[in-house]
Coordinates of C-alpha atoms and ligand atoms in Angstrom, one line a residue:
X1 CA 69.6 68.9 74.6
X2 CA 69.3 65.5 73.0
X3 CA 71.3 64.4 70.0
X4 CA 70.2 61.7 67.6
X5 CA 72.5 60.1 65.0
X6 CA 71.5 58.9 61.6
X7 CA 72.9 58.5 58.1
X8 CA 73.1 61.6 55.9
X9 CA 71.5 61.7 52.5
X10 CA 71.5 65.4 51.7
X11 CA 73.9 67.8 53.4
X12 CA 72.5 70.9 54.9
X13 CA 71.2 72.6 58.0
X14 CA 67.6 72.9 58.8
X15 CA 66.4 74.9 61.8
X16 CA 62.8 74.7 63.1
X17 CA 60.2 72.7 65.0
X18 CA 59.9 68.9 64.7
X19 CA 56.7 67.4 63.3
X20 CA 56.3 63.7 63.8
X21 CA 54.7 62.3 60.7
X22 CA 52.8 59.3 61.6
X23 CA 51.2 57.2 58.9
X24 CA 48.1 55.4 60.0
X25 CA 48.6 51.7 60.7
X26 CA 46.0 49.9 58.7
X27 CA 46.7 46.4 59.7
X28 CA 43.3 44.9 59.3
X29 CA 42.0 42.2 61.8
X30 CA 41.4 39.2 59.6
X31 CA 39.7 37.2 62.5
X32 CA 35.9 36.8 62.7
X33 CA 34.1 38.8 65.4
X34 CA 30.8 38.1 67.2
X35 CA 29.3 41.5 67.4
X36 CA 27.9 41.7 63.9
X37 CA 25.4 44.5 64.6
X38 CA 28.2 46.5 66.2
X39 CA 30.4 46.3 63.1
X40 CA 27.5 47.2 60.8
X41 CA 26.8 50.2 63.1
X42 CA 30.5 51.3 62.9
X43 CA 30.4 50.9 59.1
X44 CA 27.2 53.0 58.9
X45 CA 28.6 55.8 61.0
X46 CA 31.8 55.9 59.0
X47 CA 29.9 56.0 55.8
X48 CA 27.8 58.9 57.0
X49 CA 30.9 60.7 58.3
X50 CA 32.8 60.3 55.0
X51 CA 29.7 61.4 53.1
X52 CA 29.6 64.6 55.3
X53 CA 33.3 65.2 54.6
X54 CA 32.8 64.8 50.9
X55 CA 29.9 67.3 50.9
X56 CA 31.9 69.7 53.0
X57 CA 34.8 69.5 50.5
X58 CA 32.4 70.1 47.7
X59 CA 31.3 73.3 49.4
X60 CA 35.0 74.6 49.6
X61 CA 36.1 74.2 46.0
X62 CA 35.1 75.5 42.5
X63 CA 31.9 74.4 40.9
X64 CA 33.8 72.1 38.6
X65 CA 35.8 70.4 41.3
X66 CA 32.7 70.1 43.5
X67 CA 31.3 67.6 41.1
X68 CA 34.0 65.1 42.1
X69 CA 33.1 65.3 45.7
X70 CA 29.4 65.2 45.2
X71 CA 29.9 62.1 43.0
X72 CA 31.9 60.5 45.9
X73 CA 29.1 61.3 48.3
X74 CA 26.6 59.7 46.0
X75 CA 28.8 56.6 45.5
X76 CA 28.5 56.0 49.2
X77 CA 24.8 55.6 48.8
X78 CA 25.2 52.9 46.2
X79 CA 23.1 49.9 47.3
X80 CA 25.4 47.3 45.6
X81 CA 28.5 48.6 47.3
X82 CA 26.8 48.8 50.7
X83 CA 25.2 45.4 50.4
X84 CA 28.5 43.8 49.4
X85 CA 30.2 45.2 52.5
X86 CA 27.3 44.2 54.7
X87 CA 27.6 40.7 53.4
X88 CA 31.1 40.4 54.7
X89 CA 30.0 41.8 58.1
X90 CA 27.1 39.4 58.3
X91 CA 29.7 36.6 58.0
X92 CA 31.4 38.0 61.0
X93 CA 34.1 40.1 59.4
X94 CA 35.1 43.5 60.9
X95 CA 33.9 46.8 59.3
X96 CA 37.5 47.5 58.2
X97 CA 37.7 44.1 56.5
X98 CA 34.4 44.6 54.8
X99 CA 35.4 48.0 53.5
X100 CA 38.7 46.8 52.1
X101 CA 37.1 43.8 50.3
X102 CA 33.9 45.5 49.2
X103 CA 35.5 48.7 47.9
X104 CA 38.5 46.9 46.3
X105 CA 36.1 44.6 44.4
X106 CA 34.1 47.6 43.2
X107 CA 37.3 49.4 42.1
X108 CA 38.5 46.3 40.2
X109 CA 35.2 46.1 38.4
X110 CA 35.5 49.7 37.3
X111 CA 39.1 49.3 36.3
X112 CA 38.2 46.5 33.9
X113 CA 35.5 48.5 32.0
X114 CA 36.0 49.4 28.4
X115 CA 34.9 53.0 28.8
X116 CA 37.7 55.3 29.9
X117 CA 35.3 57.4 32.1
X118 CA 34.2 54.4 34.1
X119 CA 37.8 53.0 34.3
X120 CA 38.8 56.3 35.9
X121 CA 36.1 55.8 38.6
X122 CA 38.2 53.0 40.0
X123 CA 40.5 55.5 41.7
X124 CA 37.5 57.3 43.2
X125 CA 36.4 54.1 44.9
X126 CA 40.0 53.5 46.2
X127 CA 40.0 57.1 47.5
X128 CA 36.7 56.5 49.3
X129 CA 38.0 53.2 50.7
X130 CA 41.0 55.1 52.2
X131 CA 38.7 57.8 53.6
X132 CA 36.5 55.1 55.2
X133 CA 39.6 53.4 56.7
X134 CA 40.8 56.7 58.0
X135 CA 37.6 57.2 59.8
X136 CA 37.4 53.6 61.1
X137 CA 41.0 53.7 62.3
X138 CA 40.5 57.2 63.8
X139 CA 43.2 58.9 61.7
X140 CA 43.3 62.7 61.3
X141 CA 44.9 63.0 57.9
X142 CA 44.8 66.8 58.0
X143 CA 47.4 66.9 60.8
X144 CA 50.0 64.5 59.2
X145 CA 52.3 67.3 58.1
X146 CA 51.0 70.1 60.3
X147 CA 50.4 73.6 59.2
X148 CA 53.7 75.4 59.8
X149 CA 57.2 74.8 58.3
X150 CA 58.9 71.9 60.1
X151 CA 61.5 69.2 60.2
X152 CA 59.5 66.1 59.4
X153 CA 60.3 63.0 61.3
X154 CA 58.8 59.8 60.0
X155 CA 59.3 56.1 60.4
X156 CA 59.8 55.8 56.6
X157 CA 58.3 57.4 53.5
X158 CA 57.2 55.8 50.3
X159 CA 57.7 57.7 47.0
X160 CA 53.9 58.4 46.9
X161 CA 53.9 59.8 50.5
X162 CA 56.9 62.0 49.5
X163 CA 55.4 63.4 46.4
X164 CA 52.3 64.4 48.3
X165 CA 54.2 66.5 50.9
X166 CA 53.7 70.2 50.9
X167 CA 57.2 71.3 49.9
X168 CA 56.7 74.8 51.3
X169 CA 56.2 73.4 54.8
X170 CA 59.3 71.1 54.7
X171 CA 62.5 72.3 56.2
X172 CA 64.2 68.9 56.4
X173 CA 63.5 65.2 56.6
X174 CA 64.5 62.6 59.1
X175 CA 63.4 58.9 58.9
X176 CA 64.0 56.1 61.4
X177 CA 64.2 53.6 58.6
X178 CA 65.1 54.1 54.9
X179 CA 68.0 53.4 52.6
X180 CA 70.2 55.8 50.7
X181 CA 69.4 54.4 47.3
X182 CA 65.6 54.4 47.7
X183 CA 63.4 56.6 45.5
X184 CA 62.5 58.6 48.6
X185 CA 66.2 59.4 49.1
X186 CA 66.4 60.3 45.4
X187 CA 63.5 62.7 45.8
X188 CA 65.0 64.3 48.8
X189 CA 68.3 64.9 46.9
X190 CA 66.4 66.4 44.0
X191 CA 64.6 68.7 46.4
X192 CA 67.8 69.4 48.3
X193 CA 66.1 68.9 51.6
X194 CA 68.7 68.3 54.4
X195 CA 67.9 64.7 55.1
X196 CA 68.9 61.9 57.5
X197 CA 67.8 58.3 57.4
X198 CA 68.1 55.5 59.9
X199 CA 67.9 57.9 62.8
X200 CA 66.5 55.0 64.8
X201 CA 66.4 56.5 68.3
X202 CA 64.5 59.7 67.8
X203 CA 61.3 59.5 69.8
X204 CA 57.7 60.6 69.2
X205 CA 57.9 62.9 72.2
X206 CA 60.1 65.3 70.1
X207 CA 57.0 66.4 68.3
X208 CA 56.7 70.2 68.4
X209 CA 60.2 70.7 69.9
X210 CA 62.7 73.1 68.5
X211 CA 65.6 71.3 66.7
X212 CA 68.5 71.7 64.4
X213 CA 69.1 69.1 61.7
X214 CA 72.8 69.1 60.9
X215 CA 73.2 66.4 58.2
X216 CA 76.9 67.4 57.7
X217 CA 77.4 65.7 61.1
X218 CA 74.7 63.1 60.5
X219 CA 72.6 64.2 63.5
X220 CA 69.7 66.2 64.8
X221 CA 69.9 68.2 68.0
X222 CA 66.6 68.5 69.8
X223 CA 66.3 71.6 72.0
X224 CA 69.9 72.6 71.2
X225 CA 72.1 74.8 73.4
X226 CA 72.6 78.4 72.4
X227 CA 76.2 77.9 71.2
X228 CA 75.0 75.3 68.7
X229 CA 72.2 77.6 67.5
X230 CA 74.7 80.3 66.8
X231 CA 77.3 78.0 65.2
X232 CA 74.8 76.2 63.0
X233 CA 72.9 79.4 62.0
X234 CA 76.3 80.7 60.8
X235 CA 76.9 77.5 58.9
X236 CA 73.5 77.7 57.3
X237 CA 74.3 81.3 56.2
X238 CA 77.6 80.1 54.7
X239 CA 75.8 77.4 52.7
X240 CA 73.5 80.0 51.3
X241 CA 76.5 82.2 50.4
X242 CA 78.3 79.2 48.7
X243 CA 75.1 78.4 46.7
X244 CA 75.0 82.0 45.6
X245 CA 78.7 81.8 44.5
X246 CA 77.9 78.7 42.3
X247 CA 75.6 81.0 40.3
X248 CA 78.8 82.3 38.6
X249 CA 79.1 79.0 36.8
X250 CA 75.9 79.5 35.0
X251 CA 76.4 79.8 31.2
X252 CA 80.0 78.5 31.5
X253 CA 80.8 75.3 29.5
X254 CA 81.1 71.9 31.2
X255 CA 84.6 71.3 29.9
X256 CA 87.8 69.9 31.5
X257 CA 91.0 72.0 31.6
X258 CA 92.2 70.0 28.6
X259 CA 89.1 70.5 26.5
X260 CA 87.0 67.4 27.1
X261 CA 83.3 68.4 27.0
X262 CA 80.6 66.5 28.8
X263 CA 76.9 67.2 28.8
X264 CA 75.4 67.9 32.2
X265 CA 71.7 67.1 32.2
X266 CA 69.1 67.0 34.9
X267 CA 66.9 64.3 36.3
X268 CA 63.3 65.4 36.7
X269 CA 59.9 64.0 37.7
X270 CA 57.5 66.3 35.7
X271 CA 56.6 69.7 34.5
X272 CA 56.9 71.2 38.0
X273 CA 60.7 70.7 37.7
X274 CA 61.1 72.8 34.5
X275 CA 62.0 75.8 36.7
X276 CA 64.7 73.9 38.5
X277 CA 66.3 72.8 35.2
X278 CA 66.5 76.4 34.0
X279 CA 67.6 77.9 37.3
X280 CA 70.4 75.4 37.6
X281 CA 71.5 75.8 34.0
X282 CA 71.1 72.1 33.0
X283 CA 71.9 71.6 29.4
X284 CA 69.1 69.1 28.9
X285 CA 67.2 66.4 30.7
X286 CA 68.8 63.0 30.9
X287 CA 66.0 61.3 32.8
X288 CA 62.4 62.4 33.1
X289 CA 61.0 59.6 35.4
X290 CA 57.6 59.6 33.7
X291 CA 56.2 57.3 36.3
X292 CA 55.8 60.3 38.5
X293 CA 53.1 61.6 36.1
X294 CA 51.3 58.3 37.0
X295 CA 52.1 58.5 40.7
X296 CA 50.7 62.1 40.9
X297 CA 47.5 61.1 39.2
X298 CA 44.5 59.5 40.9
X299 CA 43.6 57.6 37.8
X300 CA 45.5 56.0 34.9
X301 CA 46.4 59.2 33.0
X302 CA 44.8 59.4 29.6
X303 CA 46.8 59.9 26.4
X304 CA 45.8 63.5 26.3
X305 CA 46.8 64.1 30.0
X306 CA 50.2 62.6 29.3
X307 CA 50.6 64.5 26.1
X308 CA 50.0 67.7 28.0
X309 CA 52.7 66.9 30.6
X310 CA 55.3 65.8 28.1
X311 CA 54.6 68.8 25.7
X312 CA 54.9 71.2 28.6
X313 CA 58.4 69.9 29.5
X314 CA 59.6 69.7 25.9
X315 CA 58.3 73.1 25.0
X316 CA 59.4 74.6 28.2
X317 CA 62.9 73.4 27.8
X318 CA 63.3 73.6 23.9
X319 CA 65.8 73.4 22.2
X320 CA 67.4 71.3 25.0
X321 CA 67.4 67.6 24.6
X322 CA 64.9 65.8 26.9
X323 CA 65.0 62.1 27.6
X324 CA 61.7 60.7 28.8
X325 CA 61.8 57.3 30.3
X326 CA 58.7 55.2 29.7
X327 CA 56.8 54.3 32.8
X328 CA 59.0 52.5 35.4
X329 CA 56.3 51.5 37.8
X330 CA 56.5 48.5 40.1
X331 CA 59.0 47.5 42.8
X332 CA 58.8 50.4 45.4
X333 CA 56.7 52.6 43.0
X334 CA 53.3 51.1 43.4
X335 CA 50.0 52.5 42.2
X336 CA 46.6 51.3 43.4
X337 CA 44.9 51.8 40.1
X338 CA 47.4 49.5 38.3
X339 CA 46.3 46.5 40.3
X340 CA 49.7 45.0 40.1
X341 CA 49.2 42.5 42.9
X342 CA 51.6 41.5 45.6
X343 CA 54.9 39.8 44.8
X344 CA 57.5 38.0 46.9
X345 CA 60.4 39.9 45.3
X346 CA 59.0 43.0 43.7
X347 CA 62.4 44.4 42.6
X348 CA 62.8 41.2 40.6
X349 CA 59.2 41.2 39.5
X350 CA 56.6 42.7 37.3
X351 CA 57.9 46.2 36.7
X352 CA 58.9 48.8 34.1
X353 CA 59.1 47.6 30.5
X354 CA 57.8 44.2 31.6
X355 CA 54.5 45.7 32.5
X356 CA 54.5 47.8 29.3
X357 CA 55.1 44.9 27.0
X358 CA 52.4 42.8 28.7
X359 CA 49.9 45.6 28.8
X360 CA 50.2 46.8 25.2
X361 CA 47.3 49.3 25.3
X362 CA 48.7 50.9 28.4
X363 CA 52.1 51.2 26.8
X364 CA 50.7 52.5 23.5
X365 CA 48.8 55.3 25.3
X366 CA 52.2 56.5 26.6
X367 CA 54.1 56.1 23.4
X368 CA 51.4 57.9 21.4
X369 CA 51.5 60.8 23.9
X370 CA 55.3 60.9 23.6
X371 CA 55.3 60.9 19.9
X372 CA 52.7 63.6 19.7
X373 CA 54.8 65.7 22.2
X374 CA 57.9 65.1 20.1
X375 CA 56.6 67.8 17.7
X376 CA 57.3 70.4 20.4
X377 CA 60.9 69.8 21.3
X378 CA 63.9 67.6 21.1
X379 CA 62.9 64.2 22.5
X380 CA 64.7 61.0 23.4
X381 CA 62.6 58.0 24.5
X382 CA 64.2 55.6 26.9
X383 CA 63.1 52.1 27.9
X384 CA 63.9 51.0 31.5
X385 CA 64.8 47.5 33.0
X386 CA 65.9 46.0 29.7
X387 CA 67.7 42.7 29.9
X388 CA 67.4 41.3 26.3
X389 CA 67.6 42.5 22.7
X390 CA 64.1 41.1 21.8
X391 CA 62.6 43.5 24.4
X392 CA 64.1 46.5 22.7
X393 CA 63.0 45.2 19.4
X394 CA 59.5 44.7 20.6
X395 CA 59.4 48.2 22.2
X396 CA 60.6 49.6 18.8
X397 CA 57.9 47.6 17.0
X398 CA 55.2 49.0 19.2
X399 CA 56.6 52.5 18.9
X400 CA 56.5 52.1 15.1
X401 CA 52.9 50.9 15.2
X402 CA 52.1 54.1 17.1
X403 CA 53.9 56.2 14.6
X404 CA 52.0 54.7 11.7
X405 CA 48.7 55.3 13.5
X406 CA 49.5 58.9 14.3
X407 CA 50.7 59.5 10.7
X408 CA 47.4 58.1 9.4
X409 CA 45.6 60.5 11.8
X410 CA 47.6 63.4 10.4
X411 CA 49.3 64.1 13.8
X412 CA 52.7 66.0 13.8
X413 CA 55.8 64.3 15.2
X414 CA 59.4 65.3 15.5
X415 CA 62.6 63.3 15.1
X416 CA 63.4 61.2 18.2
X417 CA 66.3 59.3 19.5
X418 CA 65.8 55.9 21.2
X419 CA 67.7 54.7 24.2
X420 CA 67.7 52.2 26.9
X421 CA 68.6 52.2 30.6
X422 CA 71.6 49.9 31.4
X423 CA 70.6 49.0 34.9
X424 CA 70.8 45.3 35.0
X425 CA 74.0 43.2 34.8
X426 CA 72.4 41.4 31.9
X427 CA 72.2 44.6 29.9
X428 CA 75.7 45.7 30.8
X429 CA 77.1 42.4 29.8
X430 CA 75.2 42.3 26.5
X431 CA 75.9 46.0 25.8
X432 CA 77.5 45.3 22.5
X433 CA 74.5 43.7 20.9
X434 CA 72.0 46.1 22.6
X435 CA 74.0 49.0 21.3
X436 CA 73.2 47.9 17.7
X437 CA 69.5 48.7 18.5
X438 CA 69.7 52.1 20.0
X439 CA 71.1 55.6 19.8
X440 CA 72.1 55.9 23.4
X441 CA 72.5 54.2 26.7
X442 CA 71.9 55.6 30.1
X443 CA 73.5 53.8 33.0
X444 CA 71.0 53.5 35.9
X445 CA 73.6 52.9 38.6
X446 CA 71.0 52.7 41.4
X447 CA 69.5 49.5 40.1
X448 CA 72.8 48.3 38.5
X449 CA 74.3 48.4 42.0
X450 CA 71.2 46.6 43.5
X451 CA 71.2 43.8 41.0
X452 CA 75.0 43.4 40.7
X453 CA 75.6 43.3 44.4
X454 CA 72.3 41.6 45.3
X455 CA 71.6 44.4 47.7
X456 CA 67.9 45.4 48.0
X457 CA 68.1 49.2 47.6
X458 CA 65.1 49.6 49.9
X459 CA 66.6 47.6 52.8
X460 CA 67.6 49.6 55.8
X461 CA 69.7 46.6 57.1
X462 CA 72.0 46.5 54.2
X463 CA 73.4 50.0 54.4
X464 CA 76.8 48.7 55.5
X465 CA 77.1 46.3 52.6
X466 CA 75.8 48.7 50.0
X467 CA 79.0 49.8 48.4
X468 CA 78.2 52.1 45.5
X469 CA 81.8 52.1 44.5
X470 CA 81.9 48.3 44.3
X471 CA 84.6 47.3 41.7
X472 CA 82.1 45.1 39.9
X473 CA 79.7 48.0 39.4
X474 CA 82.5 50.3 38.3
X475 CA 83.8 47.7 35.9
X476 CA 80.3 47.3 34.3
X477 CA 80.0 51.0 33.9
X478 CA 83.4 51.3 32.2
X479 CA 82.7 48.3 30.0
X480 CA 79.3 49.6 29.0
X481 CA 80.8 53.0 28.0
X482 CA 83.4 51.2 25.9
X483 CA 80.8 48.8 24.3
X484 CA 78.5 51.8 23.5
X485 CA 81.4 53.7 21.8
X486 CA 82.3 50.6 19.7
X487 CA 78.9 50.9 18.1
X488 CA 78.7 54.7 18.0
X489 CA 76.1 54.7 20.7
X490 CA 76.6 57.5 23.2
X491 CA 76.6 56.7 26.9
X492 CA 75.4 58.7 29.8
X493 CA 74.9 58.0 33.5
X494 CA 71.6 58.9 35.1
X495 CA 71.8 57.0 38.4
X496 CA 72.8 58.8 41.6
X497 CA 76.5 57.9 41.1
X498 CA 76.6 60.4 38.2
X499 CA 76.6 63.2 40.9
X500 CA 79.3 61.6 43.0
X501 CA 82.2 64.1 42.9
X502 CA 84.7 61.4 43.8
X503 CA 84.0 59.6 40.6
X504 CA 83.8 62.5 38.2
X505 CA 87.4 62.3 37.0
X506 CA 87.1 58.5 36.5
X507 CA 83.9 58.8 34.4
X508 CA 85.4 61.5 32.3
X509 CA 88.5 59.4 31.8
X510 CA 86.4 56.5 30.6
X511 CA 84.8 58.8 28.1
X512 CA 81.3 59.2 29.4
X513 CA 79.3 61.5 27.1
X514 CA 76.7 62.8 29.6
X515 CA 76.0 62.9 33.3
X516 CA 72.4 63.4 34.4
X517 CA 71.9 64.4 38.0
X518 CA 69.4 66.2 40.2
X519 CA 69.1 69.8 39.2
X520 CA 70.8 71.1 42.4
X521 CA 74.0 69.1 41.6
X522 CA 74.5 70.6 38.1
X523 CA 76.5 73.6 39.1
X524 CA 78.7 71.9 41.7
X525 CA 79.3 69.2 39.1
X526 CA 80.2 71.7 36.5
X527 CA 82.7 73.2 39.0
X528 CA 84.3 69.7 39.4
X529 CA 84.5 69.0 35.6
X530 CA 86.2 72.3 35.1
X531 CA 88.8 71.4 37.6
X532 CA 89.7 68.1 36.0
X533 CA 92.7 67.8 33.7
X534 CA 92.7 64.6 31.7
X535 CA 96.0 65.3 29.8
X536 CA 98.0 63.3 32.3
X537 CA 96.2 60.1 31.2
X538 CA 96.9 60.8 27.5
X539 CA 100.6 60.4 28.0
X540 CA 100.2 57.0 29.8
X541 CA 99.5 54.9 26.7
X542 CA 100.1 55.4 23.0
X543 CA 96.3 55.1 22.4
X544 CA 94.7 57.4 25.0
X545 CA 91.5 56.2 26.6
X546 CA 90.0 59.6 26.7
X547 CA 88.3 61.0 23.6
X548 CA 90.3 63.4 21.5
X549 CA 89.7 67.2 21.5
X550 CA 86.2 68.2 20.5
X551 CA 87.2 68.8 16.8
X552 CA 88.3 65.3 16.4
X553 CA 85.1 63.7 17.8
X554 CA 83.5 60.8 15.9
X555 CA 81.3 61.6 12.9
X556 CA 77.6 62.3 13.7
X557 CA 76.2 58.8 13.7
X558 CA 73.1 57.8 12.0
X559 CA 70.1 57.7 14.3
X560 CA 69.2 54.0 14.7
X561 CA 65.5 54.3 15.3
X562 CA 63.8 52.4 12.6
X563 CA 61.5 53.3 9.7
X564 CA 61.0 56.5 7.8
X565 CA 61.6 59.4 10.1
X566 CA 58.9 62.1 10.4
X567 CA 59.9 65.6 9.2
X568 CA 63.1 66.9 10.9
X569 CA 63.0 70.5 12.0
X570 CA 65.6 72.5 10.2
X571 CA 67.4 73.8 13.3
X572 CA 67.5 70.4 15.0
X573 CA 71.0 69.0 15.1
X574 CA 71.3 65.3 14.3
X575 CA 72.3 62.8 17.0
X576 CA 74.0 63.3 20.2
X577 CA 77.4 64.2 18.8
X578 CA 75.6 66.6 16.5
X579 CA 74.2 68.4 19.5
X580 CA 77.5 68.2 21.3
X581 CA 79.6 69.8 18.6
X582 CA 77.2 70.9 15.9
Ligands
PEP601 C1 68.7 53.8 38.3 O1 68.2 52.7 38.6 O2 69.8 54.2 38.5 C2 67.8 54.9 37.8 C3 68.2 56.0 37.4 O3 66.4 54.6 37.8 P1 65.6 54.6 39.2 O4 66.4 55.2 40.3 O5 64.4 55.5 38.9 O6 65.2 53.2 39.3
MG602 MG1 66.3 52.1 37.9

C-alpha cells in the first residue's frame, strides 16, 4: 500500500480505480528546422487523418450534426488555409508551428466578420487546429478520462477541462497542483466530488490501480490494505446515511433560534444545475455564473442561445429569485473565441465587466437576452469586478438602452433588481456610494481575499499564506454589510466563505441578508443557522447589531434600477425585503 498526502477541498470517500489524466503538452518548437519536405509531409498526413476522423464522426451522429463534421472536413481542403500553413513550413518552421499560426490567423479572420454565421466558424477552425495538434503530438484524446468510473489524478485542471469531464465517470478528483480558491476547486465543491489538491507525490504508475481517496484525512491510499477498505467503506456508508438525514431539513425555514431569518441561495453554472437547486431546497439562486454558458459553447453564444439558457433557469426555478451575473470571463476563465490575448497579470487584467464595457455589442447581446428572459421569472442582474461608481452607471445606461430597444420591438420583460459583486477592496471601501446605485450587493469573498491579501487564488505555492479568515477580509465584509444597510441595499455573500460553517454565526450577527453557496451546502448550512442563537448579542449593547425580529424589518425599499419599469407581475413581491417577509 502507498499513501499520498494532499490538501482536501471536498470531504468524502471515493473508492475505485485510478485514472491518470494527462493533458497533452503542446509546447511548440519555435526554432527553424532544415527538413522542410519532412514537415510538409507530417502536416499533410495529419490533415488527411483529421479529415478521416471528421468524416467518421459525421457517420456516427444525426444527419443535422453530421453537417458540422462534414464542413470541418471540407475546411481542411481549403487552399488558402493549406497554403498559409505551407508558407510557414517553407520558411523552415515546424508543422506544429505552421498549424498554430495558420489556423489561428484564419480563426481571427472569421471572428472579425460582420455576419454572425461566419463569426461562429472561428470556433470550428480552432477546433480543427486542436485536432491537428492532437495528431501531430500523438495524443489520444479519447482515453483522457477512460471509459469506466474512476478517481481522476491530474497535474492540474482548468475550469474548461473540468466542465468537459463526464461526471458519471468521476468518483473523485486528485491534482498534483491547484489551489483551494480556484474555479476548479469551486466546481469540485459544487459537484461534491471528494477532492484533494497538491498531492505532489502521486506518480503516473498508479494508473489503473485500486485506491481509496479519503479526503477527510487528506490522503489517497493506493492498493490499500483490507482493514482500510472495510473501515473506509463503512465511513462512506455513514456519509450516505448522514446525507439522507439532512433531507429532513427540506422545507424547514432558515431561521435562527431567536427568529433571525436568512435566505439560503445556491450558486450555479447553468440550466443543468436546476435539479440540484430543487433537490437541495435552495430558496433561490444568488449567483448564476453566466460565463459557464460561454465556456460550454464552442462559439460566442448568440442572443437567442443565451436567452434560451436564462429562460430555462428562470422558468425552472420560478417564483424563486435568480441572480444572474453578467459574463465574468478572463483571468483563469479563458475562451479561445474571445481572443483576449495574453497578459502579464491576468487577474488584474482585462476581465469581467471591463471586457463588457469595452465590447459593447458583446455586452448588449447578453443584457438583451437577460431582459427577455426576465419575463419568465424573478431576475436579478449582477455586475462583477466593479471598482468605481461610473462603471455601475455605465452598465445601467447600457441596460437601459437595451430595455428601450426591446420595448420598441414589443418584447415582454419583467421587473428586475440590479446588483453588483463586492469583490475588490476598492468596491468594499466605496460601498456607501456604490449602494446608492443598486438594489443589492453580493460579496465575492474569493476575489476579495485574493485582492485584499495580494494572494493569487490560482497559485499552488501560496496555500500557506492564503488565510480566508484574514481579519482585513472579515472587516471589509462586515463594513460592506453595514454600508449596504445604511442605504437600504441588501447584502449577500456568494463567495466560498458563505458556506464556511465556522463563520455562519458571525455573518448572521453582522446582519447578512443572504448566503449563496453550492447546492450541496444548502441543507448543512440550514442546520447550522437553525442552531444559532443571536439573543446573547442583543443584550451586549443598547443598540443591537443584529436585525430585529422579522416583523420589525425595514420597509420594503424602492428598487433603485432606473427608468420606467416594465409591467410588474401581480404576484411578484417587491424588493428583497418584500420577498423575505412579504
Ligand atoms: C468570488 O470572487 O467570490 C466569486 C463568487 O466569484 P468567482 O469565484 O466566480 O470569481
Ligand atoms: Mg469573483
